[in-house]
XYZ file of C-alpha atoms in Angstrom:
385
model
C -4.466 9.253 35.297
C -1.546 10.210 37.234
C 1.587 10.671 35.095
C 3.857 8.705 37.329
C 1.030 5.937 35.908
C 1.910 6.425 32.208
C 5.725 7.490 32.404
C 8.158 4.439 33.812
C 11.055 5.779 32.579
C 13.148 8.882 32.156
C 13.003 8.668 27.928
C 10.407 9.078 25.930
C 10.791 7.871 22.053
C 8.736 9.325 19.356
C 8.380 7.346 16.192
C 8.987 8.890 12.321
C 8.528 5.802 10.351
C 8.764 2.503 10.155
C 12.192 1.545 9.755
C 13.503 2.550 13.295
C 14.099 6.282 12.872
C 13.059 7.965 15.765
C 14.048 11.090 17.910
C 14.974 11.252 21.075
C 13.276 14.293 23.377
C 15.362 14.281 26.610
C 13.071 17.088 27.999
C 9.282 18.371 27.715
C 6.988 20.482 29.888
C 3.382 19.535 30.730
C 1.073 21.529 30.881
C -2.696 21.549 32.048
C -4.893 22.829 29.952
C -8.672 24.057 31.725
C -11.746 22.089 30.457
C -13.766 24.817 29.254
C -16.655 22.949 27.587
C -18.309 19.270 27.389
C -16.326 16.405 26.224
C -17.594 14.817 23.098
C -16.788 10.714 23.334
C -16.847 9.021 19.702
C -17.116 5.040 19.689
C -15.440 4.670 16.645
C -15.636 0.720 16.998
C -19.122 1.842 15.546
C -18.478 4.356 13.322
C -20.173 4.475 9.582
C -20.045 7.679 7.133
C -22.368 7.443 4.386
C -20.742 7.675 0.869
C -20.894 10.791 -0.781
C -23.378 10.445 -4.124
C -20.601 12.445 -5.763
C -17.288 10.768 -4.029
C -15.555 9.550 -5.884
C -16.419 6.277 -5.844
C -20.185 6.727 -6.248
C -18.952 8.412 -9.663
C -17.016 5.358 -10.528
C -19.141 2.755 -9.702
C -21.776 4.682 -12.227
C -19.195 4.772 -14.934
C -18.385 1.305 -14.532
C -19.885 -1.307 -12.305
C -17.289 -3.122 -9.901
C -13.767 -0.601 -10.723
C -12.796 0.090 -7.053
C -11.353 3.605 -5.986
C -9.148 2.887 -3.473
C -6.536 4.821 -1.042
C -3.684 3.434 1.523
C -4.699 3.912 5.053
C -3.491 4.492 8.753
C -5.366 3.552 11.772
C -4.112 6.371 14.054
C -6.065 9.340 12.056
C -8.919 6.737 11.059
C -9.423 6.996 14.769
C -8.806 10.270 15.489
C -9.043 12.124 12.932
C -13.078 12.951 11.852
C -12.421 15.055 8.242
C -9.787 12.240 7.494
C -12.697 9.516 8.318
C -15.368 11.026 6.352
C -12.983 11.514 3.758
C -12.104 8.635 3.540
C -15.506 6.522 3.801
C -16.829 9.434 1.588
C -15.188 9.280 -1.495
C -13.233 5.372 -2.075
C -14.528 1.811 -2.186
C -11.229 0.173 -1.873
C -8.629 0.351 1.305
C -4.837 -0.599 1.529
C -2.835 -1.089 4.742
C 0.187 1.349 4.304
C 1.469 -0.762 7.152
C -0.369 -2.394 9.519
C -0.261 -5.780 7.215
C 3.167 -5.935 7.209
C 5.729 -8.783 9.059
C 7.275 -5.724 11.237
C 3.463 -4.779 12.242
C 2.127 -8.525 12.607
C 4.951 -10.141 14.008
C 7.373 -8.124 16.299
C 8.336 -11.453 17.872
C 8.469 -14.936 16.674
C 5.178 -16.587 17.160
C 3.446 -13.568 18.483
C 1.117 -11.776 16.145
C -0.381 -8.690 16.743
C -3.284 -8.033 14.734
C -5.151 -5.600 16.267
C -4.287 -2.688 14.051
C -5.180 -4.523 10.879
C -8.592 -5.936 12.540
C -9.680 -2.436 12.917
C -9.168 -1.405 10.063
C -10.910 -4.505 8.109
C -13.519 -4.218 10.457
C -13.916 -0.520 9.576
C -14.072 -1.383 5.713
C -16.486 -4.069 6.608
C -19.262 -1.142 8.422
C -18.562 0.609 5.030
C -18.976 -2.141 3.178
C -15.398 -1.628 1.283
C -12.608 -4.005 -0.183
C -9.642 -4.053 1.758
C -6.905 -4.924 -0.444
C -3.710 -6.372 2.164
C -0.446 -4.935 1.727
C 2.241 -6.675 1.537
C 2.676 -10.068 3.130
C 6.382 -10.135 2.306
C 7.745 -7.072 1.160
C 10.968 -5.312 0.144
C 11.779 -4.623 3.911
C 9.697 -3.719 7.237
C 10.126 -6.805 9.049
C 11.365 -7.245 12.551
C 14.779 -7.381 13.478
C 13.817 -11.199 14.777
C 13.683 -11.862 10.738
C 16.532 -9.843 9.373
C 18.719 -11.393 11.860
C 17.869 -15.541 10.554
C 21.007 -16.733 8.519
C 21.055 -18.135 5.052
C 24.567 -19.815 5.234
C 23.854 -23.437 5.917
C 21.148 -25.694 4.194
C 19.685 -26.187 7.888
C 19.703 -22.204 8.385
C 17.611 -22.008 4.587
C 15.025 -24.438 5.797
C 14.814 -22.142 9.101
C 14.230 -19.168 7.058
C 11.455 -21.698 4.587
C 9.753 -22.503 7.723
C 9.348 -19.035 9.304
C 8.057 -17.935 5.946
C 5.340 -20.344 5.622
C 4.176 -20.151 8.973
C 4.086 -16.685 8.445
C 2.244 -16.800 5.690
C -0.324 -19.846 6.532
C -0.946 -17.883 9.699
C -1.893 -14.258 8.403
C -4.039 -15.738 5.166
C -6.056 -18.246 7.514
C -6.717 -15.106 10.050
C -8.172 -13.053 7.023
C -10.383 -14.597 5.103
C -11.814 -12.980 1.567
C -14.604 -11.669 3.077
C -12.240 -9.595 5.700
C -9.079 -9.235 2.811
C -10.289 -10.239 -0.595
C -7.057 -9.789 -2.377
C -3.561 -9.664 -1.425
C -0.027 -8.132 -1.867
C 1.998 -11.557 -1.590
C 5.194 -10.024 -2.752
C 6.290 -6.369 -3.007
C 8.850 -5.101 -5.063
C 10.801 -8.268 -6.252
C 12.829 -6.849 -8.505
C 16.431 -4.900 -7.369
C 16.300 -0.854 -7.645
C 16.181 -0.264 -11.795
C 17.049 -3.483 -12.701
C 15.816 -6.540 -13.803
C 17.518 -9.068 -11.232
C 15.323 -10.570 -8.497
C 16.095 -8.999 -5.252
C 18.760 -10.125 -2.863
C 16.021 -10.844 0.261
C 16.183 -13.065 2.810
C 13.934 -14.865 0.833
C 15.505 -15.330 -2.004
C 18.816 -16.012 -0.426
C 17.314 -18.857 1.371
C 14.812 -20.345 -1.675
C 15.978 -18.747 -5.056
C 13.422 -18.222 -7.765
C 11.473 -20.693 -6.207
C 10.421 -18.495 -3.654
C 7.576 -17.341 -5.287
C 6.295 -20.487 -6.737
C 6.550 -21.663 -2.407
C 5.168 -18.399 -0.919
C 1.708 -18.047 -3.405
C 1.069 -22.156 -2.713
C 0.877 -21.350 1.103
C -1.376 -18.722 0.731
C -3.299 -20.584 -1.730
C -3.608 -23.981 0.091
C -4.748 -21.630 3.503
C -7.124 -19.645 0.993
C -8.066 -21.046 -2.257
C -10.468 -18.031 -2.875
C -8.296 -15.074 -2.334
C -6.699 -12.585 -4.906
C -2.520 -13.049 -5.203
C -1.011 -10.217 -6.184
C 2.814 -9.141 -7.204
C 3.632 -5.371 -7.295
C 6.356 -3.514 -8.194
C 7.411 -0.098 -10.011
C 9.405 1.484 -12.527
C 7.282 -0.995 -15.518
C 5.134 1.421 -16.781
C 7.305 3.462 -19.379
C 9.137 2.767 -22.327
C 12.227 5.087 -23.482
C 14.233 3.173 -26.162
C 17.544 5.005 -25.180
C 16.840 3.591 -21.536
C 14.094 0.529 -21.752
C 14.636 -0.397 -18.506
C 10.964 -0.052 -17.870
C 10.127 -2.701 -20.465
C 13.009 -4.927 -19.508
C 11.518 -4.969 -15.758
C 8.129 -5.224 -17.062
C 9.414 -8.580 -19.042
C 10.960 -9.939 -15.850
C 8.105 -9.696 -14.002
C 5.730 -10.975 -17.102
C 7.705 -14.130 -17.726
C 7.489 -15.031 -13.530
C 3.730 -14.171 -14.013
C 3.083 -16.314 -16.657
C 4.565 -18.864 -15.173
C 2.873 -18.640 -11.876
C -0.340 -18.180 -13.358
C -0.220 -21.631 -15.270
C -0.330 -22.966 -12.145
C -3.223 -21.487 -10.537
C -0.904 -19.641 -8.151
C -1.355 -15.671 -9.432
C -4.113 -13.245 -10.328
C -2.307 -10.221 -11.078
C 0.349 -7.182 -10.669
C 0.216 -4.283 -9.114
C 2.248 -0.857 -11.120
C 3.106 1.568 -8.503
C 2.815 4.744 -9.727
C 5.199 7.281 -7.328
C 5.565 10.021 -9.212
C 8.193 12.344 -7.312
C 10.155 14.053 -9.860
C 8.678 15.689 -13.144
C 8.989 14.347 -15.812
C 11.171 11.612 -14.723
C 9.447 9.837 -12.818
C 5.797 10.162 -15.008
C 3.862 7.284 -15.655
C 3.267 7.044 -19.722
C -0.286 5.888 -20.144
C 0.086 4.371 -23.257
C 2.426 2.333 -22.015
C 0.816 1.380 -19.328
C -2.462 0.539 -21.073
C -0.228 -1.811 -23.645
C 1.139 -3.962 -20.453
C -2.241 -4.078 -19.110
C -3.706 -5.360 -22.377
C -0.632 -7.798 -22.634
C -1.632 -9.613 -19.091
C -5.565 -9.466 -19.945
C -4.604 -11.803 -22.841
C -2.698 -14.494 -19.930
C -5.778 -14.168 -18.010
C -4.515 -11.845 -15.161
C -5.835 -9.125 -13.556
C -3.911 -5.601 -13.108
C -4.173 -2.533 -11.002
C -2.740 0.714 -10.329
C -1.298 0.567 -6.812
C -0.194 3.472 -5.064
C -0.368 6.575 -7.019
C 0.952 9.834 -5.811
C 2.018 12.878 -7.765
C 4.701 15.563 -6.761
C 3.056 19.369 -6.548
C 6.557 20.574 -7.662
C 5.229 21.400 -11.366
C 2.105 22.647 -10.163
C -1.093 21.779 -9.033
C -2.301 21.544 -13.127
C 0.306 19.096 -13.668
C -0.987 17.230 -10.845
C -4.424 17.179 -11.909
C -3.553 16.161 -15.484
C -1.016 13.283 -14.506
C -4.112 11.898 -12.279
C -6.711 12.252 -14.565
C -4.702 10.469 -17.918
C -3.850 7.536 -16.053
C -6.982 7.122 -14.892
C -8.475 7.963 -17.937
C -6.398 5.425 -19.055
C -7.063 2.325 -17.312
C -10.908 2.603 -16.203
C -12.060 0.891 -19.486
C -10.162 -1.801 -19.167
C -12.162 -4.856 -17.957
C -8.693 -6.961 -16.608
C -8.210 -3.515 -14.064
C -9.602 -3.949 -10.708
C -8.933 -0.350 -9.653
C -6.897 2.889 -9.335
C -5.417 3.728 -5.885
C -4.055 6.196 -4.884
C -1.521 6.510 -2.102
C -3.111 7.871 1.456
C -5.116 11.186 1.397
C -3.065 13.855 2.436
C -2.493 16.228 5.038
C 0.224 15.444 8.031
C -0.963 11.232 6.826
C 1.357 11.154 3.886
C 4.182 8.456 3.621
C 6.031 11.426 1.976
C 6.007 13.380 5.228
C 9.762 14.358 6.561
C 11.914 15.780 8.915
C 14.062 18.448 7.449
C 16.072 19.642 10.280
C 13.885 20.675 12.904
C 10.687 21.499 10.551
C 8.315 18.400 10.151
C 7.077 18.929 6.348
C 3.983 17.197 4.943
C 3.129 18.380 1.959
C 2.097 15.635 0.559
C 1.397 14.535 -3.054
C -1.818 13.739 -2.998
C -5.767 14.887 -3.739
C -6.042 16.890 -0.355
C -3.582 19.468 0.637
C -1.865 20.243 4.085
C -5.368 21.092 5.350
C -7.322 18.376 4.163
C -8.239 20.919 1.648
C -9.709 18.726 -1.538
C -6.572 19.908 -4.621
C -7.587 20.532 -7.854
C -6.764 17.377 -8.734
C -9.893 15.862 -6.616
C -12.064 17.848 -8.259
C -10.313 16.859 -12.001
C -11.305 13.388 -11.091
C -14.341 13.973 -10.221
C -14.955 15.594 -13.612
C -13.435 12.581 -15.555
C -15.694 10.296 -13.515
C -18.660 12.003 -14.446
C -18.454 12.010 -17.815
C -19.081 8.820 -20.277
């Protein structure tokens, strides 16, 4: 392919994340590398990888049938990195699309839905007989610009916002019946940052607290058999001197009770991002107590986005992964334990520091996709009754 057929302008932009950040490249060199061997072409549209008999999901299925070990997934490494694909398929029974299910990527222009990337992830999961937990129909961010520009000043504006929300939810939910995506985080991070007040989103400004019932009802109407979830962070600890996690949990719990009574909600996801130790460590005992309270109401629970910093060392990272999984795996209303990615350069904690790209992940595999102590520790836990 001639370069002129590919590059039609003098500027090339390399995106860094889903929030609009990018780096501009003004000049670059293209170097011809002579081919020294045969080119292998792999058709990833038909790729199927055998699950490892001592992989995390295989062991979990023996320890507690039906319990899922999950991970966040991105399409690019899935189709380009054979090691990533093998680790994913060999160890996990559930996938959560990291970004491909968010409005910014599914409806970049009003009325134009781009399902291709999420479709490819779903197709892969079906070949592998893996579940897909959709994430997230209405997140706290990751909206296309045209949605961000909607107004809520007048009654007409608010009606327009509601119409946009209902159309987006109905279109996406109808595109993915339960045999493709069995569950959705319909609302993600609905509370403000470490407060029990609802987050000031476009949807909340237009509809108030009624937004949760309206949104869940749309998804239920389109897909009566799909699981509907709310997902949030900061609800797993307890500190008598600063009981904010308990306050946050109570706010979500009371909402969940009302929604469950109307047959609109199935479960609550507890995020587990541990960026600083001891500040962010989940409290297994209190997490377990809150999961038990959900069970009394007939609600499911999951640990939905767990990663643990390496700053306190490999042993502490491994210990925390293990103590959380040990606490939840025996609870009948817990559906899965999901880590937020594989590792290596494919990590949500990757960042640009000056001229250096840092991708030291907080996950089970290191920068070279070699298993960390955490992986072996989880494997050991799942091996034993």
